[in-house]
Tab-separated table of C-alpha atoms in Angstrom:
chain	number	residue	atom	x	y	z
A	955	ASN	CA	-1.023	20.102	2.821
A	956	ALA	CA	0.737	17.685	5.332
A	957	GLY	CA	-0.919	15.103	3.785
A	958	VAL	CA	-1.211	11.890	5.817
A	959	THR	CA	0.085	12.188	9.397
A	960	GLN	CA	1.253	9.170	11.797
A	961	THR	CA	2.752	9.819	15.282
A	962	PRO	CA	4.950	7.994	16.317
A	963	LYS	CA	7.564	6.828	13.424
A	964	PHE	CA	8.731	5.033	16.500
A	965	GLN	CA	7.629	2.717	19.803
A	966	VAL	CA	8.601	-0.024	21.740
A	967	LEU	CA	6.005	-1.699	23.881
A	968	LYS	CA	5.860	-4.745	26.269
A	969	THR	CA	3.269	-7.644	25.601
A	970	GLY	CA	0.169	-7.033	27.679
A	971	GLN	CA	0.201	-2.969	26.805
A	972	SER	CA	-1.881	-1.034	24.729
A	973	MET	CA	-1.792	1.672	22.707
A	974	THR	CA	-2.926	4.064	19.617
A	975	LEU	CA	-1.386	4.728	16.450
A	976	GLN	CA	-2.679	8.161	15.291
A	977	CYS	CA	-3.421	9.091	11.701
A	978	ALA	CA	-4.507	12.412	10.319
A	979	GLN	CA	-5.340	13.656	7.119
A	980	ASP	CA	-5.535	17.095	5.514
A	981	MET	CA	-7.556	16.669	2.446
A	982	ASN	CA	-10.879	15.866	3.399
A	983	HIS	CA	-10.727	12.030	2.070
A	984	GLU	CA	-13.710	9.768	2.467
A	985	TYR	CA	-11.423	6.866	3.236
A	986	MET	CA	-9.167	5.180	5.229
A	987	SER	CA	-7.454	2.703	5.914
A	988	TRP	CA	-4.998	1.108	8.341
A	989	TYR	CA	-2.181	-1.639	6.713
A	990	ARG	CA	0.328	-3.286	8.602
A	991	GLN	CA	3.695	-4.068	6.613
A	992	ASP	CA	5.511	-7.731	7.417
A	993	PRO	CA	9.054	-9.155	5.173
A	994	GLY	CA	7.734	-11.011	2.736
A	995	MET	CA	4.208	-10.509	2.900
A	996	GLY	CA	2.869	-7.288	1.341
A	997	LEU	CA	0.680	-4.721	2.873
A	998	ARG	CA	-2.311	-6.342	4.791
A	999	LEU	CA	-5.660	-4.217	5.787
A	1000	ILE	CA	-6.575	-3.834	9.251
A	1001	HIS	CA	-9.498	-1.705	9.438
A	1002	TYR	CA	-10.922	0.902	7.082
A	1003	SER	CA	-13.490	3.566	7.193
A	1004	VAL	CA	-15.538	4.896	4.366
A	1005	GLY	CA	-16.602	7.717	6.301
A	1006	ALA	CA	-16.806	9.217	9.937
A	1007	GLY	CA	-18.920	6.609	11.623
A	1008	ILE	CA	-18.046	3.925	9.313
A	1009	THR	CA	-15.687	1.450	10.153
A	1010	ASP	CA	-15.336	-2.311	8.741
A	1011	GLN	CA	-12.855	-5.353	9.380
A	1012	GLY	CA	-10.025	-5.621	6.595
A	1013	GLU	CA	-8.568	-8.892	6.384
A	1014	VAL	CA	-6.416	-9.198	9.765
A	1015	PRO	CA	-8.408	-7.162	12.539
A	1016	ASN	CA	-7.927	-9.039	15.182
A	1017	GLY	CA	-6.121	-7.533	17.981
A	1018	TYR	CA	-7.085	-3.836	16.574
A	1019	ASN	CA	-9.919	-1.555	17.249
A	1020	VAL	CA	-10.533	1.466	15.191
A	1021	SER	CA	-13.091	4.490	15.623
A	1022	ARG	CA	-13.512	7.601	13.392
A	1023	SER	CA	-15.393	10.483	14.612
A	1024	THR	CA	-13.782	13.174	12.261
A	1025	THR	CA	-12.788	13.122	8.810
A	1026	GLU	CA	-9.957	14.083	9.442
A	1027	ASP	CA	-8.770	11.201	12.438
A	1028	PHE	CA	-8.662	7.574	11.677
A	1029	PRO	CA	-6.849	6.297	14.986
A	1030	LEU	CA	-6.170	2.807	15.500
A	1031	ARG	CA	-5.715	0.682	18.891
A	1032	LEU	CA	-3.512	-2.248	20.407
A	1033	LEU	CA	-5.649	-3.229	23.205
A	1034	SER	CA	-3.363	-5.511	24.390
A	1035	ALA	CA	0.422	-6.281	22.476
A	1036	ALA	CA	1.752	-9.109	21.881
A	1037	PRO	CA	5.092	-9.963	20.121
A	1038	SER	CA	2.800	-10.823	16.906
A	1039	GLN	CA	2.498	-7.224	16.388
A	1040	THR	CA	6.021	-6.381	15.820
A	1041	SER	CA	4.966	-4.733	12.154
A	1042	VAL	CA	5.220	-1.294	10.564
A	1043	TYR	CA	2.103	0.296	10.370
A	1044	PHE	CA	0.860	2.564	7.562
A	1045	CYS	CA	-2.097	4.863	6.958
A	1046	ALA	CA	-3.856	5.708	4.605
A	1047	SER	CA	-6.614	8.081	3.051
A	1048	ARG	CA	-8.135	8.778	-0.729
A	1049	THR	CA	-11.507	10.253	-2.097
A	1050	SER	CA	-13.988	8.027	-3.201
A	1051	SER	CA	-13.242	8.904	-6.976
A	1052	GLY	CA	-9.602	8.825	-7.244
A	1053	LYS	CA	-9.254	5.437	-6.481
A	1054	GLU	CA	-5.271	5.873	-6.091
A	1055	ALA	CA	-4.737	5.792	-1.774
A	1056	PHE	CA	-2.028	8.301	0.013
A	1057	PHE	CA	0.367	6.865	2.561
A	1058	GLY	CA	1.568	8.466	6.139
A	1059	GLN	CA	5.369	7.720	7.047
A	1060	GLY	CA	4.464	4.724	8.822
A	1061	THR	CA	4.828	3.488	12.646
A	1062	ARG	CA	7.248	0.886	13.603
A	1063	LEU	CA	5.836	-1.073	16.582
A	1064	THR	CA	7.964	-3.339	18.306
A	1065	VAL	CA	6.919	-5.680	21.108
A	1066	VAL	CA	8.669	-7.393	23.669
B	1133	ALA	CA	-11.074	-14.212	-3.694
B	1134	GLN	CA	-9.280	-10.978	-4.942
B	1135	SER	CA	-5.415	-11.861	-5.007
B	1136	VAL	CA	-2.172	-10.326	-6.537
B	1137	ALA	CA	1.134	-12.189	-7.357
B	1138	GLN	CA	4.610	-11.112	-7.770
B	1139	PRO	CA	5.889	-14.059	-8.948
B	1140	GLU	CA	10.038	-12.604	-7.992
B	1141	ASP	CA	11.078	-11.912	-5.013
B	1142	GLN	CA	13.993	-9.792	-6.583
B	1143	VAL	CA	14.834	-7.910	-9.206
B	1144	ASN	CA	18.335	-7.074	-10.696
B	1145	VAL	CA	19.013	-5.074	-13.427
B	1146	ALA	CA	21.781	-2.883	-15.264
B	1147	GLU	CA	21.592	0.841	-15.090
B	1148	GLY	CA	20.452	2.027	-18.678
B	1149	ASN	CA	18.797	-1.541	-19.515
B	1150	PRO	CA	14.942	-1.972	-19.735
B	1151	LEU	CA	13.049	-2.733	-16.325
B	1152	THR	CA	10.208	-5.237	-16.002
B	1153	VAL	CA	8.506	-5.686	-12.767
B	1154	LYS	CA	5.516	-8.653	-13.440
B	1155	CYS	CA	2.350	-8.629	-11.669
B	1156	THR	CA	-0.734	-10.802	-11.815
B	1157	TYR	CA	-4.323	-10.538	-10.655
B	1158	SER	CA	-6.727	-11.875	-9.762
B	1159	VAL	CA	-10.283	-10.429	-8.535
B	1160	SER	CA	-14.254	-10.073	-9.709
B	1161	GLY	CA	-15.322	-7.868	-11.531
B	1162	ASN	CA	-13.876	-4.824	-13.406
B	1163	PRO	CA	-10.015	-4.651	-11.683
B	1164	TYR	CA	-8.651	-1.255	-10.389
B	1165	LEU	CA	-5.114	-1.560	-10.507
B	1166	PHE	CA	-1.852	-0.211	-9.216
B	1167	TRP	CA	1.582	0.319	-8.585
B	1168	TYR	CA	3.230	1.968	-6.093
B	1169	VAL	CA	6.996	2.208	-4.835
B	1170	GLN	CA	8.346	2.492	-1.443
B	1171	TYR	CA	11.983	3.732	-0.739
B	1172	PRO	CA	13.389	2.509	2.535
B	1173	ASN	CA	12.406	3.666	5.815
B	1174	ARG	CA	9.211	5.622	3.708
B	1175	GLY	CA	5.542	4.830	3.012
B	1176	LEU	CA	3.867	4.104	-0.247
B	1177	GLN	CA	4.332	6.461	-2.984
B	1178	PHE	CA	1.934	5.812	-5.898
B	1179	LEU	CA	3.308	5.249	-9.759
B	1180	LEU	CA	0.298	5.036	-11.955
B	1181	LYS	CA	-2.967	3.024	-12.167
B	1182	TYR	CA	-5.259	1.484	-14.582
B	1183	ILE	CA	-9.444	2.275	-14.177
B	1184	THR	CA	-10.359	1.791	-17.354
B	1185	GLY	CA	-9.595	3.032	-21.529
B	1186	ASP	CA	-6.014	2.644	-23.116
B	1187	ASN	CA	-3.863	-0.273	-21.841
B	1188	LEU	CA	-0.889	1.561	-21.632
B	1189	VAL	CA	-0.634	3.528	-19.062
B	1190	LYS	CA	1.770	6.182	-18.091
B	1191	GLY	CA	2.616	7.281	-14.630
B	1192	SER	CA	5.023	8.955	-12.613
B	1193	TYR	CA	9.557	8.722	-13.477
B	1194	GLY	CA	9.264	7.267	-16.274
B	1195	PHE	CA	7.450	4.523	-15.084
B	1196	GLU	CA	4.503	2.518	-17.530
B	1197	ALA	CA	2.693	-0.352	-17.242
B	1198	GLU	CA	0.314	-2.595	-19.346
B	1199	PHE	CA	-3.303	-3.976	-19.211
B	1200	ASN	CA	-4.071	-7.518	-20.217
B	1201	LYS	CA	-6.896	-8.903	-19.626
B	1202	SER	CA	-6.473	-11.894	-21.009
B	1203	GLN	CA	-3.271	-13.035	-19.073
B	1204	THR	CA	-4.632	-10.846	-16.266
B	1205	SER	CA	-1.233	-8.918	-15.807
B	1206	PHE	CA	-0.479	-5.422	-15.177
B	1207	HIS	CA	3.575	-5.757	-15.806
B	1208	LEU	CA	5.679	-2.366	-14.510
B	1209	LYS	CA	8.246	-1.273	-17.416
B	1210	LYS	CA	10.533	1.213	-17.610
B	1211	PRO	CA	12.622	1.396	-20.978
B	1212	SER	CA	16.084	2.963	-19.178
B	1213	ALA	CA	16.398	1.661	-15.646
B	1214	LEU	CA	18.232	4.142	-13.242
B	1215	VAL	CA	20.253	3.828	-9.664
B	1216	SER	CA	17.846	6.109	-8.276
B	1217	ASP	CA	14.850	3.503	-9.146
B	1218	SER	CA	16.397	0.647	-6.831
B	1219	ALA	CA	13.621	0.612	-3.976
B	1220	LEU	CA	10.738	-2.103	-3.711
B	1221	TYR	CA	7.782	-2.152	-5.547
B	1222	PHE	CA	4.192	-3.708	-4.512
B	1223	CYS	CA	1.165	-3.539	-7.135
B	1224	ALA	CA	-2.310	-3.622	-5.999
B	1225	VAL	CA	-5.858	-4.344	-6.774
B	1226	LEU	CA	-8.631	-2.682	-4.995
B	1227	TYR	CA	-11.913	-4.288	-4.433
B	1228	GLY	CA	-14.574	-4.221	-2.306
B	1229	SER	CA	-15.454	-0.342	-1.122
B	1230	ASN	CA	-12.035	0.539	0.278
B	1231	ARG	CA	-10.017	-2.664	0.181
B	1232	LEU	CA	-6.641	-2.972	-1.407
B	1233	ALA	CA	-5.510	-6.389	-1.674
B	1234	PHE	CA	-1.808	-5.857	-2.337
B	1235	GLY	CA	1.516	-8.677	-3.731
B	1236	LYS	CA	4.497	-9.674	-1.803
B	1237	GLY	CA	6.540	-7.018	-3.158
B	1238	ASN	CA	9.699	-6.706	-5.430
B	1239	GLN	CA	12.982	-5.595	-4.912
B	1240	VAL	CA	14.719	-3.862	-7.806
B	1241	VAL	CA	18.337	-3.058	-7.711
B	1242	VAL	CA	19.429	-1.489	-10.348
B	1243	ILE	CA	23.468	-1.921	-11.082
B	1244	PRO	CA	25.490	0.619	-11.591
């Protein structure tokens, strides 16, 4: 199993551009989440999903959209990038019973 | 509101000495608690969890943590630190259907 795979690993965007961060897992996990990591702030939840077709907002959802059309994929869309969205983004998945989350390697995004 | 506090920014310890990383939490109901470790430019790796049962839980790489309900704490411990334990450590609490709240993280530096 590859686990949780995120692409791309690095990205530079100009202010106002849009893009999609990809996340795929091959463990048949029901639950998936997106977090952003900023220095001194830990990880903050952006959006999450408890199954295909079901998504909900987390702690910092503004400026981001998600969809979950399949169990495997959970893309994160930045609608109009802003410098405040410069961060490291992590996708995670877990089973409904196992509780612990498995994380991808992260996407380092810089918005200039 | 659910929250996790890691009061120290950095923990310095000599190799071979005991290592303790502190965590306190605030959550409604029974807590599901986790420790994760992050090495430079990597995703988060699961170390251990407390769901129910024994207050002392053992995890990967010789780490353990003690759940203390009265003090709402979940401190991470290792009897003898290694230089390779130098990393960023996060405490987290699971709440709701799929929401993880993280502490801000502790940088552990093990001095040879």
